Every structure is written in structure tokens, then in C-alpha cells.
CSV table of C-alpha atoms and ligand atoms in Angstrom, one decimal:
chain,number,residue,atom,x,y,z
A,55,UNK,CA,68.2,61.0,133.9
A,56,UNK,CA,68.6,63.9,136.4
A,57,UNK,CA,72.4,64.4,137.7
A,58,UNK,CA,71.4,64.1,141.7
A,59,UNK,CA,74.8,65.1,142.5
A,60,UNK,CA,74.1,68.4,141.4
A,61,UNK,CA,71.2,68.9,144.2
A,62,UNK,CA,72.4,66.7,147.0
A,63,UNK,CA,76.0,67.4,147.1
A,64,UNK,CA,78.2,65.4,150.2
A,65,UNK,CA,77.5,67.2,153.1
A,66,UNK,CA,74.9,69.3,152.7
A,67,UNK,CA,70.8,68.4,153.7
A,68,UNK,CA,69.3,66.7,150.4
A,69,UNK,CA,67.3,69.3,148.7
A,70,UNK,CA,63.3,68.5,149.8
A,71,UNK,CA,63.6,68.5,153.3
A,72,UNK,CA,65.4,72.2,152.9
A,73,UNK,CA,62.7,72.5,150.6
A,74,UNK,CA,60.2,71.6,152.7
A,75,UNK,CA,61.9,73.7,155.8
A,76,UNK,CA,61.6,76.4,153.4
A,77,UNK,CA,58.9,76.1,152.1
A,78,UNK,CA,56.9,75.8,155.9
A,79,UNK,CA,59.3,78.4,157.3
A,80,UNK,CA,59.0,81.1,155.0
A,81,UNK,CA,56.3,80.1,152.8
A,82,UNK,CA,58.7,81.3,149.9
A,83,UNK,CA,59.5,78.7,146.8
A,84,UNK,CA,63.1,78.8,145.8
A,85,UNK,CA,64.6,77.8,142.8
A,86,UNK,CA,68.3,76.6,143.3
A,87,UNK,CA,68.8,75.2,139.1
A,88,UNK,CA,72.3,75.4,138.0
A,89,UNK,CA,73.4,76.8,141.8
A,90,UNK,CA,73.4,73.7,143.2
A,91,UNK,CA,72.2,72.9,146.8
A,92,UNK,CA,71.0,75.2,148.8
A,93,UNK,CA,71.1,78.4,145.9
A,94,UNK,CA,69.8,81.8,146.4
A,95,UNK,CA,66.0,81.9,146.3
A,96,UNK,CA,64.6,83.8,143.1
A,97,UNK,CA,61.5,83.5,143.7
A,98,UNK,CA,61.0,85.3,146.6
A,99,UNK,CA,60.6,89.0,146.1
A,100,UNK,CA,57.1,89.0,145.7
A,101,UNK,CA,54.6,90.1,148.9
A,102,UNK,CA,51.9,88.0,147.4
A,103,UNK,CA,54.0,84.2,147.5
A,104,UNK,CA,56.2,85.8,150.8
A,105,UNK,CA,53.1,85.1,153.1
A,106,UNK,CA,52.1,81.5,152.2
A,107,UNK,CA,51.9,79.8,149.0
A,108,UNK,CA,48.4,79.5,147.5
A,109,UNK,CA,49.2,76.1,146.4
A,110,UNK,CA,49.9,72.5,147.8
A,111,UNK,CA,52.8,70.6,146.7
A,112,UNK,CA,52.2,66.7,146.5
A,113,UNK,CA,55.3,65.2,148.7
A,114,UNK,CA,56.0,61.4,149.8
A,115,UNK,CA,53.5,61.7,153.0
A,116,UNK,CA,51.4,63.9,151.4
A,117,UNK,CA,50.2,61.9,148.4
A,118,UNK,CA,47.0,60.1,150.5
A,119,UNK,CA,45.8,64.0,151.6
A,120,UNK,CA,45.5,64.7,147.8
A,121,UNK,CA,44.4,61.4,146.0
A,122,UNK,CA,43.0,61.9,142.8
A,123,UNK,CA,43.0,65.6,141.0
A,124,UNK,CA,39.3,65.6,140.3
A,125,UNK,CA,36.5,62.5,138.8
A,126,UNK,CA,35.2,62.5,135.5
A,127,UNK,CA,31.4,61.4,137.0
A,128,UNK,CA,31.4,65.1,138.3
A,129,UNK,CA,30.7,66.4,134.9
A,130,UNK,CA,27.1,66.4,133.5
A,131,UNK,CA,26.5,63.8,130.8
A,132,UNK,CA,26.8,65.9,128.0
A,133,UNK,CA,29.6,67.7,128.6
A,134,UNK,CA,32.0,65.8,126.7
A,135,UNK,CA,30.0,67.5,123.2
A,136,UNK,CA,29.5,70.8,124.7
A,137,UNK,CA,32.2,73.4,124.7
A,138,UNK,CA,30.7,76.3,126.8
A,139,UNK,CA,27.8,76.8,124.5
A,140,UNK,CA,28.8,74.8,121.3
A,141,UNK,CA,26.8,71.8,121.9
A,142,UNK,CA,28.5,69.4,119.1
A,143,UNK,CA,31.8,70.0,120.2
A,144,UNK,CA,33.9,67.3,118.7
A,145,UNK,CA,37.7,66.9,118.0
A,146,UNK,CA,38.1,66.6,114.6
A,147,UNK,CA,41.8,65.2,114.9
A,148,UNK,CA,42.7,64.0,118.0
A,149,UNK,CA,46.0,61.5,119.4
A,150,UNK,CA,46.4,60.2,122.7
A,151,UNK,CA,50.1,60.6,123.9
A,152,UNK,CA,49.3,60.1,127.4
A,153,UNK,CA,47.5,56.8,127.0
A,154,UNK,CA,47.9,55.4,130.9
A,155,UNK,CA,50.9,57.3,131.0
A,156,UNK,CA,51.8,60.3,133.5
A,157,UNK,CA,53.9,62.6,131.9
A,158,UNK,CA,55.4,65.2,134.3
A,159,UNK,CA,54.7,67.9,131.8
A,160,UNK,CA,51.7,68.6,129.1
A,161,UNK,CA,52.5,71.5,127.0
A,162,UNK,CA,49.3,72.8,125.4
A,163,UNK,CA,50.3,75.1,122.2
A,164,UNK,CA,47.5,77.4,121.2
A,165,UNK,CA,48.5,77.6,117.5
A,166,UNK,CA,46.6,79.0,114.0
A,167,UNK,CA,45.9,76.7,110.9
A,168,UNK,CA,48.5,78.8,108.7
A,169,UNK,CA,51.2,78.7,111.9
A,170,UNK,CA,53.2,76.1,110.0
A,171,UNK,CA,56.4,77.8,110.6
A,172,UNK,CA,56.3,78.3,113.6
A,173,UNK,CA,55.1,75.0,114.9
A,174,UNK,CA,58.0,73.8,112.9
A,175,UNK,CA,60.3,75.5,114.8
A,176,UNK,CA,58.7,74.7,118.2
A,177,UNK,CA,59.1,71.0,116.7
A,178,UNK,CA,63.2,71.6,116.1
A,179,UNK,CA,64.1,73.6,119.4
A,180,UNK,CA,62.1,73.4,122.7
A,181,UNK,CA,59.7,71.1,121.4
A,182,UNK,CA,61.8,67.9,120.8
A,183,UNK,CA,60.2,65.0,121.4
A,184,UNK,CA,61.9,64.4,125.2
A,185,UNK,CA,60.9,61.6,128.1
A,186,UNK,CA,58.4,63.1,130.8
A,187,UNK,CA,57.1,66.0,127.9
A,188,UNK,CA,54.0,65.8,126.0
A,189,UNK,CA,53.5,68.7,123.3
A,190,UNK,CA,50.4,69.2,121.5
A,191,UNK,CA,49.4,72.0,119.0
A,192,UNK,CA,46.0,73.1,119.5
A,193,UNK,CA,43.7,74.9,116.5
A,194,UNK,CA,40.0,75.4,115.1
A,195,UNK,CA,39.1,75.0,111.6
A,196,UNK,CA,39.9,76.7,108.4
A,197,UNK,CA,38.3,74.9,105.7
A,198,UNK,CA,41.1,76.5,102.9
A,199,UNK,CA,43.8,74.9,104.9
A,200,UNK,CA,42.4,71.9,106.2
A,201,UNK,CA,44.5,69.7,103.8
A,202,UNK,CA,47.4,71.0,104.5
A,203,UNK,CA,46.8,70.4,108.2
A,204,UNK,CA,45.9,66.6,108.0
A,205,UNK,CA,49.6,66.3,106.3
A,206,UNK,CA,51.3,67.6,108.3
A,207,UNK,CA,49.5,66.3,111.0
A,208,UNK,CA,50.0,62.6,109.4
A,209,UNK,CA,53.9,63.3,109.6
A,210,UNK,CA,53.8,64.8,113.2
A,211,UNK,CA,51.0,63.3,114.8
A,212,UNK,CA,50.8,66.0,117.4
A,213,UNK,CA,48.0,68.5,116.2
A,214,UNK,CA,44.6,68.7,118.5
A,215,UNK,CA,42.0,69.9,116.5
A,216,UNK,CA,38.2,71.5,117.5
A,217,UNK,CA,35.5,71.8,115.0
A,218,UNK,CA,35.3,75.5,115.9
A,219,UNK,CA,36.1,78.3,113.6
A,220,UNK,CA,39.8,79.0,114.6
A,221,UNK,CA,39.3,83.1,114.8
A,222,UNK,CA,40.4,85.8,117.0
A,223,UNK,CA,37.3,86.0,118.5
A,224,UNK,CA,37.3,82.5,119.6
A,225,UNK,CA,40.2,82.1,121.4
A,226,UNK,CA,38.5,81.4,124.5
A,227,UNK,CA,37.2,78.1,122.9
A,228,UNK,CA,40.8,77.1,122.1
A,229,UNK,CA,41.6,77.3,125.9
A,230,UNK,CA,38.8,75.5,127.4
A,231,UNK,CA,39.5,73.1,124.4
A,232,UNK,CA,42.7,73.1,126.0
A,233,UNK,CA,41.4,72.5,129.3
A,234,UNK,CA,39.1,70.0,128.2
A,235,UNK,CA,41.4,68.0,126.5
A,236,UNK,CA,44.1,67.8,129.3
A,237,UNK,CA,40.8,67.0,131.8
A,238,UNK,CA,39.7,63.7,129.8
A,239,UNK,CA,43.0,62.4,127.9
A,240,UNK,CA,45.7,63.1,129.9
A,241,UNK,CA,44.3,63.0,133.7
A,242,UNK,CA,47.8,61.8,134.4
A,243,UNK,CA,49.2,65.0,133.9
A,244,UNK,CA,51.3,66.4,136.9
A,245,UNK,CA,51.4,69.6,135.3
A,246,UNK,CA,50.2,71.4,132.3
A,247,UNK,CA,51.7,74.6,130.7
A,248,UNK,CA,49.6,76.5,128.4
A,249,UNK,CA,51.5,78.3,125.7
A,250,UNK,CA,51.4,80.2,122.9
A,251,UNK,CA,53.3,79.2,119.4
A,252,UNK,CA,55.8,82.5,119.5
A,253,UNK,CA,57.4,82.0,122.8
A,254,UNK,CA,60.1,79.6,124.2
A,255,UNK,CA,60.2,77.0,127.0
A,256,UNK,CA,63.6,76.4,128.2
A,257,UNK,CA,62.4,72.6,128.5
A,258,UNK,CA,65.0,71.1,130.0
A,259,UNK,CA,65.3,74.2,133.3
A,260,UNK,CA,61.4,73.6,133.6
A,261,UNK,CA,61.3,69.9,134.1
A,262,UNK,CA,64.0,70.6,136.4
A,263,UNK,CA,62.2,73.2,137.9
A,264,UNK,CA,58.6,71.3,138.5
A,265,UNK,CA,60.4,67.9,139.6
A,266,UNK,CA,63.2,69.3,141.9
A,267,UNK,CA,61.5,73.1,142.8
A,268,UNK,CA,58.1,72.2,142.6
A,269,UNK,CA,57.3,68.2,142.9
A,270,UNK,CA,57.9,65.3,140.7
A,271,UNK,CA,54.7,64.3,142.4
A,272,UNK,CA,52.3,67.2,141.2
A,273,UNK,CA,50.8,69.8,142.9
A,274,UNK,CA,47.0,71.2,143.9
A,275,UNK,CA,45.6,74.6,143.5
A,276,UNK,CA,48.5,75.7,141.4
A,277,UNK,CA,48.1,78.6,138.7
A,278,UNK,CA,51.7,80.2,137.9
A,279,UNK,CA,52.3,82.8,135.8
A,280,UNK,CA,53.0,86.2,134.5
A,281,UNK,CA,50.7,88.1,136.7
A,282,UNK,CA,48.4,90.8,135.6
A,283,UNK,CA,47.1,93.3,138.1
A,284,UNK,CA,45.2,96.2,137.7
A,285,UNK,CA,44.8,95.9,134.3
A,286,UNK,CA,41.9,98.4,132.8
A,287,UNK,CA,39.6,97.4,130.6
A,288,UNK,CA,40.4,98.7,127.1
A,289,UNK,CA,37.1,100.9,126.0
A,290,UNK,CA,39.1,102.9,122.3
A,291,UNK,CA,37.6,101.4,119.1
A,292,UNK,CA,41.9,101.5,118.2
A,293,UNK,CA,42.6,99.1,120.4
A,294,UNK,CA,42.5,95.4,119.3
A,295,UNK,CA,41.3,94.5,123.2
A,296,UNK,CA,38.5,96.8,123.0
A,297,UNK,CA,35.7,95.3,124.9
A,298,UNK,CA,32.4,97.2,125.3
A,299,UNK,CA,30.4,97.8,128.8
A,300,UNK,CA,28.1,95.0,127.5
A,301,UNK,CA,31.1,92.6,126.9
A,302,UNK,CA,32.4,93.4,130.4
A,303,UNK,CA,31.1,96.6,132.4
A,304,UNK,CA,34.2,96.8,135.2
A,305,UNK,CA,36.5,99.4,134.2
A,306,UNK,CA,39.6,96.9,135.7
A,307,UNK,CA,40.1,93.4,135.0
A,308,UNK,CA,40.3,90.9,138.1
A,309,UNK,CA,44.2,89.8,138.5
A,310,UNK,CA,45.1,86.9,135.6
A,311,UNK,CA,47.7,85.9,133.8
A,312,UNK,CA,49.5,86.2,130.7
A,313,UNK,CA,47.6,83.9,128.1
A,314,UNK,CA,51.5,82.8,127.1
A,315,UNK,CA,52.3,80.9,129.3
A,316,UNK,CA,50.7,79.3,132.4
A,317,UNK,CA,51.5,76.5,134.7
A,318,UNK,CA,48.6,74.3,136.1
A,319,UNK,CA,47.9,72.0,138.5
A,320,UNK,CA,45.3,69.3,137.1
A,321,UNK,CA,42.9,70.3,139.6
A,322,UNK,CA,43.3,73.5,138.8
A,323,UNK,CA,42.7,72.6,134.7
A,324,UNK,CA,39.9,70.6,136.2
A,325,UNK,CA,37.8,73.5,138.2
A,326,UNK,CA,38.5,76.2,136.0
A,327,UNK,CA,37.2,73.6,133.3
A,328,UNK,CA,34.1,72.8,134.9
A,329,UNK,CA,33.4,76.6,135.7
A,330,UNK,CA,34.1,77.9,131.9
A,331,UNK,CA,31.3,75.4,130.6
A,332,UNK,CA,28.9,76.9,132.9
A,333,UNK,CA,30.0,80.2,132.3
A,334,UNK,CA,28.6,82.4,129.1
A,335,UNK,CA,31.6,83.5,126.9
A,336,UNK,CA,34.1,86.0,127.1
A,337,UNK,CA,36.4,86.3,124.4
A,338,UNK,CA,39.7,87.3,125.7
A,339,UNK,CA,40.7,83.9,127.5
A,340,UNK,CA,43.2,84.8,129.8
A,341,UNK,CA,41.3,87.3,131.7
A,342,UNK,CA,38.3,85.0,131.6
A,343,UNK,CA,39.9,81.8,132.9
A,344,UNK,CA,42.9,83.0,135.0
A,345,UNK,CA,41.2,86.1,136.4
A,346,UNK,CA,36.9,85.9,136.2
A,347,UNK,CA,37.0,82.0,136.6
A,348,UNK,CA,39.8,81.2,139.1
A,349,UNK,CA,38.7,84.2,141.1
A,350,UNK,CA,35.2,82.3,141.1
A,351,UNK,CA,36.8,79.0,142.1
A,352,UNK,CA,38.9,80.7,144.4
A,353,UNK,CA,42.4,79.7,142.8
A,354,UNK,CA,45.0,82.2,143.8
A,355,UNK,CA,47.6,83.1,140.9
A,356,UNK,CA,51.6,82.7,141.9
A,357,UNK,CA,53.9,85.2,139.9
A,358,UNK,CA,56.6,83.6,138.3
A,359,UNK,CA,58.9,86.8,138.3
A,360,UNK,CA,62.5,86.1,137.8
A,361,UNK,CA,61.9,83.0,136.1
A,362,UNK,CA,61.0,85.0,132.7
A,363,UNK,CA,64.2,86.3,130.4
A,364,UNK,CA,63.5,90.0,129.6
A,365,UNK,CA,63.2,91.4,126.2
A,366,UNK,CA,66.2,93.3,127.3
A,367,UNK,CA,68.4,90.6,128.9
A,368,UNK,CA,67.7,88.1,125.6
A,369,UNK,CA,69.0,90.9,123.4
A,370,UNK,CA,72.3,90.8,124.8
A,371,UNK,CA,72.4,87.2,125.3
A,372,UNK,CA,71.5,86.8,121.3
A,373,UNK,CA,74.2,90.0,120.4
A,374,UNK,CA,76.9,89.5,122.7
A,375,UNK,CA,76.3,85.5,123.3
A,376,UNK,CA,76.0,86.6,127.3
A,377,UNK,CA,74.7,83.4,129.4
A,378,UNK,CA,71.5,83.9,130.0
A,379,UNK,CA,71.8,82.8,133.5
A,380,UNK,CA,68.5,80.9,134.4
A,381,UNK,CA,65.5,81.1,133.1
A,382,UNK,CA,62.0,79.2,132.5
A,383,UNK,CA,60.9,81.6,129.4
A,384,UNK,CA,62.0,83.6,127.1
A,385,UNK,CA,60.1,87.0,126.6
A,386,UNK,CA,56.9,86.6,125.0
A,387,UNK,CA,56.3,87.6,121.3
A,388,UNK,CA,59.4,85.8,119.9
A,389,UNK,CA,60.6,86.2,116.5
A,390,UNK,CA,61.6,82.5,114.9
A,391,UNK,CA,65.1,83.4,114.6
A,392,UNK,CA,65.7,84.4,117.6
A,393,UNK,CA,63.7,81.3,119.1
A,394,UNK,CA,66.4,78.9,117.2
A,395,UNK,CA,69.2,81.7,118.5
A,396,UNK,CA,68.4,81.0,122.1
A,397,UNK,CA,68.0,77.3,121.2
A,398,UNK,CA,71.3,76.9,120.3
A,399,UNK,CA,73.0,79.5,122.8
A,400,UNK,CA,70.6,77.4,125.7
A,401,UNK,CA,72.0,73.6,124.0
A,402,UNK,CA,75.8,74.5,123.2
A,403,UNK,CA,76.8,75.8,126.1
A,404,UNK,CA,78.2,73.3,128.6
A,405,UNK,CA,75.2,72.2,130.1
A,406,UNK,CA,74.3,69.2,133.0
A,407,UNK,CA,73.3,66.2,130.7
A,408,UNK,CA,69.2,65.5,131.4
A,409,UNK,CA,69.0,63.0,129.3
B,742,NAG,C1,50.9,68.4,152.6
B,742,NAG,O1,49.5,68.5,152.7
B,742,NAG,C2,49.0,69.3,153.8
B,742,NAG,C3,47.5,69.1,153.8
B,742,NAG,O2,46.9,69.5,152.7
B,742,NAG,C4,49.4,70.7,153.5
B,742,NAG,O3,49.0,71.5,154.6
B,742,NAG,C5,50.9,70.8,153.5
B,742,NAG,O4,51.3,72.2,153.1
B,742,NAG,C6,51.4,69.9,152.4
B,742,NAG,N1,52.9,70.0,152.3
B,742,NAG,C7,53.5,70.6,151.3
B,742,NAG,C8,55.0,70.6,151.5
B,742,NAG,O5,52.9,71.0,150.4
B,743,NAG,C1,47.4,52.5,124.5
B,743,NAG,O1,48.5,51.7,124.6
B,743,NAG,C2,48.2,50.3,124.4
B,743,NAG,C3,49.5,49.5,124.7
B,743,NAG,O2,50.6,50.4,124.8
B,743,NAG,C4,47.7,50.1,123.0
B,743,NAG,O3,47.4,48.7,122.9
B,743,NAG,C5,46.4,50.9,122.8
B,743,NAG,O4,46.0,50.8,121.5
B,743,NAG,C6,46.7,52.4,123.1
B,743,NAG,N1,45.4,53.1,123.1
B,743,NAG,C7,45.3,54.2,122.4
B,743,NAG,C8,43.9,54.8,122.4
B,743,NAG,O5,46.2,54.7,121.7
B,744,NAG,C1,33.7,81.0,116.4
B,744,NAG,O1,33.3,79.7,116.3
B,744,NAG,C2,31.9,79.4,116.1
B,744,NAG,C3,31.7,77.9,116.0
B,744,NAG,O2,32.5,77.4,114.9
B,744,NAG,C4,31.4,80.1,114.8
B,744,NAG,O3,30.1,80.0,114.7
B,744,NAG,C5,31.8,81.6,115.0
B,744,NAG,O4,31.4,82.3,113.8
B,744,NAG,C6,33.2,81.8,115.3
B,744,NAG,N1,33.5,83.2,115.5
B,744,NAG,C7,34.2,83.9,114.7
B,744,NAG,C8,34.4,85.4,115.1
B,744,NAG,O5,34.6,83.5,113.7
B,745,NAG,C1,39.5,79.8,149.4
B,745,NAG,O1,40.7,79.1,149.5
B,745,NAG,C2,41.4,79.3,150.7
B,745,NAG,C3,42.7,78.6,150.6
B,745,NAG,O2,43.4,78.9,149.5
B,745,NAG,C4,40.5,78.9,151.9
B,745,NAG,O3,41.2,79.2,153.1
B,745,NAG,C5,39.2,79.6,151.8
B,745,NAG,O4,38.3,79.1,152.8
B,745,NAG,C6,38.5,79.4,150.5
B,745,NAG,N1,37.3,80.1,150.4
B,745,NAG,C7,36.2,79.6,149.8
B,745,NAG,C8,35.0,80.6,149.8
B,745,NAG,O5,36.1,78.5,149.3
């Protein structure tokens, strides 16, 4: 349970209707965790969130404007079996964790067949099994390991599998799997995180985040992230991004995010989706679905900023055990060890009891 005291404190305006004020005021989002009510605004900085925010929070009021995220019937018949131009798509191990539930948060884990370890230490830090979280690892096939993987998926019961070669070069797939998968088994969803299996969620600041900062009720339109801009397109045969002209012929990429970690609205999931299965293939997925795609849909990117610890800031936490201060992410790239580090410095320090 959330400690309310810490957010509506005697004597001071409960937190949404500042929020709200602030929100229609200033068009900023402010994030008050751990400073109680009203806290300095960290968001704010950037021009592109100062004017108005590209996204629609979902309030009491507000819920009847925004009734459903999207309908299934909008899809053409086949598209459950198609997977941009795979046309017998299927899951070849599958769960349903959301069954008729809502879960405030899906966390989608792009993962490899041989990332054993570090889904195991997802699994024993950030990744605890937690009320209003859902956490799935998502991977293609490797038919040397595909064993292995139906153990350990027997004891965990939380791998998503496609029946598409898990490779490099087919990372795209895994994302619109990704998107696909949150679209027709967890419609429910009020938010889903995309992530990749060497970076850290502080789990317990986000669902405090996206139910006190954002809405417990969900949001529309929403794509938050580690923002890209002006990013050329790589053209050296030494770079592992190379694309050539035919691949992509602009010399800069749209704005996108960070494949790491993204936070979407289910509409947002849900028009990106339909777009990518009409869309021929690009195979570096952020920049195709955050950048080619939502700039298609129109979907407008929010930075998350502040919210991310930096490489520098996580090395002092981990060698001189400073507080992190607050934070949604850790850096991305991770090393294991110093995902557990965090885990512990992030768990043992005194910390408001969520649940
Ligand atoms: C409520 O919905 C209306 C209509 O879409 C929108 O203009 C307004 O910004 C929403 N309120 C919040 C706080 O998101
Ligand atoms: C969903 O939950 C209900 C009851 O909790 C259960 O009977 C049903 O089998 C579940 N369905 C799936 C697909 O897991
Ligand atoms: C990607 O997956 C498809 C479908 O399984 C497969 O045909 C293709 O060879 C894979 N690509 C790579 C680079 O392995
Ligand atoms: C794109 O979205 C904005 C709101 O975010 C809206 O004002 C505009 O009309 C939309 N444009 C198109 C072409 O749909």
C-alpha cells in the first residue's frame, strides 16, 4: 500500500489537484517522490515538455473522454499470425499474467536464449514478483538452447517466446512481438515499459512515479524516454549500426528513443503496433518504432531527463555508498554486479514501506 501521508501532508493541497494546476498552468510534469508534497519539479528543464505535454493523463472526470485505449476489430483478420511480414507468427510459449486483470505496469524484457544470468538477476532484484507489476522476458528461437529454455521457463513461468530466429538482425520482430503481445493479452495495461535485460528499474520509485506523477488511471498518447535527436545515420562498415542508403537513405534519424527503456501508453503500444505490421522492416527497432512509426502516427516523444542515474553518479553511489537521490533507471548497459549493488543500496536504505 502507498504511504498517502507522504503526498498529502496536513495542511497542504492534496497532490492531483496541484498536479493538475501544474500540469494546466505550466504544462510541465513534476515529480515530487521522496520530497513530499509539493517538491521541486525535475522534470522540467526541457523546452520540448515546457510548452504543453504531448500526452493526456486519464484523471477522475476525464476517464469517459478516453474510454477504451483502442479495439481489437480494428485489426485485419490475419493479423494475429502475421508479424510485419512473417505470416505464421505464433508464440511458441506463451502465459497470461494479466488474465482480466489491470496491472498498473507491464514490463516487457527484450532478452536472448543464452541470457540466463541475467534474467536471473532481473528475477532476484527489480524484477520481484510485486502487486500492480507484470514482468515478462521476451526471445526468438535457438534450436541448441531450446531445452534449456522450457526449464527454466517451467520453473518461472514468465518467458514470451516468438517462433522467429532470435538474432541481431531481428530485433525489430522482438519489439512489435512486444507490442503485439501487450495489444491482445494484456489490454488492461495502464502502462507498459519496454526494457532491455542489462538495465535496472527502480520498481518501487516508478510505480510511484506512474500512480502519483503520472495517473494510476493511465494515460493516452504517451511515449517517455531517453530521447534521441539528431542522431546520423551510421554509413562505416566498423560500426555495428551501419545501415546502407538502401536500408535507410536520410543521412539523420527522425527523433526516437533509447530501445532500453520506454514508457507507453496502451494506445500508444496499440498505433505504433498497427503501423509496424503495415510497415516493411527496419532492423534497428528503436529508431523504427519510436522515431519512423510514431512520427507517422503522430506520437510526440517526452524526455525523461533527470529521472535516469548517470554512469557517473552510480559509480559513486556503488564506491562511496552515496544515496542515489531519486531515480527511475539506472544507466543503461549494466554490469550484473553492479545491478544487485544498486539493489541492495536502493532496498537497505531506510526506505517508505510500498508494500
Ligand atoms: C482531460 O481530457 C481532456 C480532453 O482530452 C484534456 O484536454 C485534458 O488535458 C485532460 N486532463 C488532464 C489532466 O490530462
Ligand atoms: C483466468 O483466471 C480464471 C480465474 O481466475 C481461470 O479460471 C482461467 O483459467 C484463467 N485463464 C487463463 C487463460 O489463464
Ligand atoms: C530472422 O527471423 C526470420 C524468421 O525466423 C529468419 O528467417 C531470419 O533468418 C532471421 N534473421 C536472421 C538475421 O537470423
Ligand atoms: C497530431 O497531434 C496533435 C496533438 O498532439 C494534433 O494537434 C494534430 O492535429 C495531429 N496531426 C495529425 C496530422 O493528426
Amino acid at each position: 500500500m502507498l504511504d498517502k501521508r507522504r503526498l498529502h501532508a496536513p495542511g497542504s493541497p492534496p497532490c492531483t489537484l496541484l498536479f493538475v494546476a501544474a500540469l494546466t498552468i505550466t504544462g510541465c510534469l513534476s515529480f515530487w517522490l521522496l520530497n513530499g508534497c509539493p517538491g521541486p519539479p525535475l522534470l522540467v528543464s526541457s523546452p520540448m515538455v515546457a510548452q504543453s505535454p504531448a500526452y493526456v493523463l486519464i484523471l477522475p472526470g476525464n476517464g469517459s473522454v478516453h474510454p477504451r485505449p483502442y479495439v481489437l476489430s480494428e485489426l485485419p483478420p490475419d493479423d494475429e499470425t502475421t508479424l510485419i511480414d512473417v505470416r505464421n507468427f505464433r508464440f511458441v510459449i506463451n502465459h497470461e499474467p494479466c488474465n482480466k486483470t489491470q496491472p498498473l505496469l507491464l514490463m516487457l524484457i527484450h532478452s536472448a536464449p543464452s541470457n540466463i544470468p541475467k534474467r536471473m538477476v532481473i528475477r532476484e532484484t527489480w524484477g520481484q514478483r510485486r502487486n500492480g507489476a507484470i514482468v515478462l522476458f521476451l526471445i526468438g528461437t535457438d534450436d541448441k538452447l531450446q531445452n534449456q529454455i522450457e526449464e527454466e521457463d517451467k520453473i518461472y513461468g514468465d518467458i514470451v517466446q516468438g517462433n522467429f530466429k532470435d538474432a541481431y538482425r531481428n530485433m525489430t520482430y522482438k519489439h512489435v512481438m512486444a507490442l503485439k503481445w501487450a495489444t491482445y493479452h494484456c489490454p488492461g495495461a495502464k502502462y507498459v515499459l519496454k526494457l532491455d535485460d542489462d538495465v535496472f528499474v527502480h520498481t518501487p520509485a516508478m510505480l510511484e512515479f506512474l500512480s502519483h506523477d503520472l495517473s494510476p488511471w493511465g494515460a493516452r498518447r504517451l511515449i517517455l524516454c531517453d530521447l534521441m535527436a539528431m542522431a546520423m545515420v551510421k554509413r562505416s562498415w566498423r560500426s555495428k549500426w551501419r545501415v546502407s542508403p538502401l536500408e535507410y537513405p536520410g543521412k539523420t534519424y527522425p527523433v526516437y528513443c533509447a530501445g532500453w527503456a520506454i514508457i507507453y501508453s496502451p494506445d500508444s503500444v496499440f498505433s505504433l503496433y498497427r503501423e509496424a505490421q503495415k510497415e516493411s522492416y527496419f532492423w534497428i527497432d528503436d529508431v523504427h518504432i519510436t522515431g519512423t512509426l510514431a512520427k507517422k502516427v503522430n506520437l510526440t516523444q517526452t524526455p525523461l531527463n533527470s529521472l535516469i542515474l548517470k554512469k557517473e553518479r552510480l559509480k559513486a553511489v556503488l564506491e562511496k555508498q552515496n544515496s542515489p537521490g531519486d531515480f527511475l533507471f539506472g544507466p543503461a548497459n549494466m554490469a550484473e554486479s553492479d545491478i544487485r549493488a544498486l539493489w541492495y543500496i536502493v532496498t537497505s536504505k531506510p526506505w517508505p514501506s510500498f508494500n
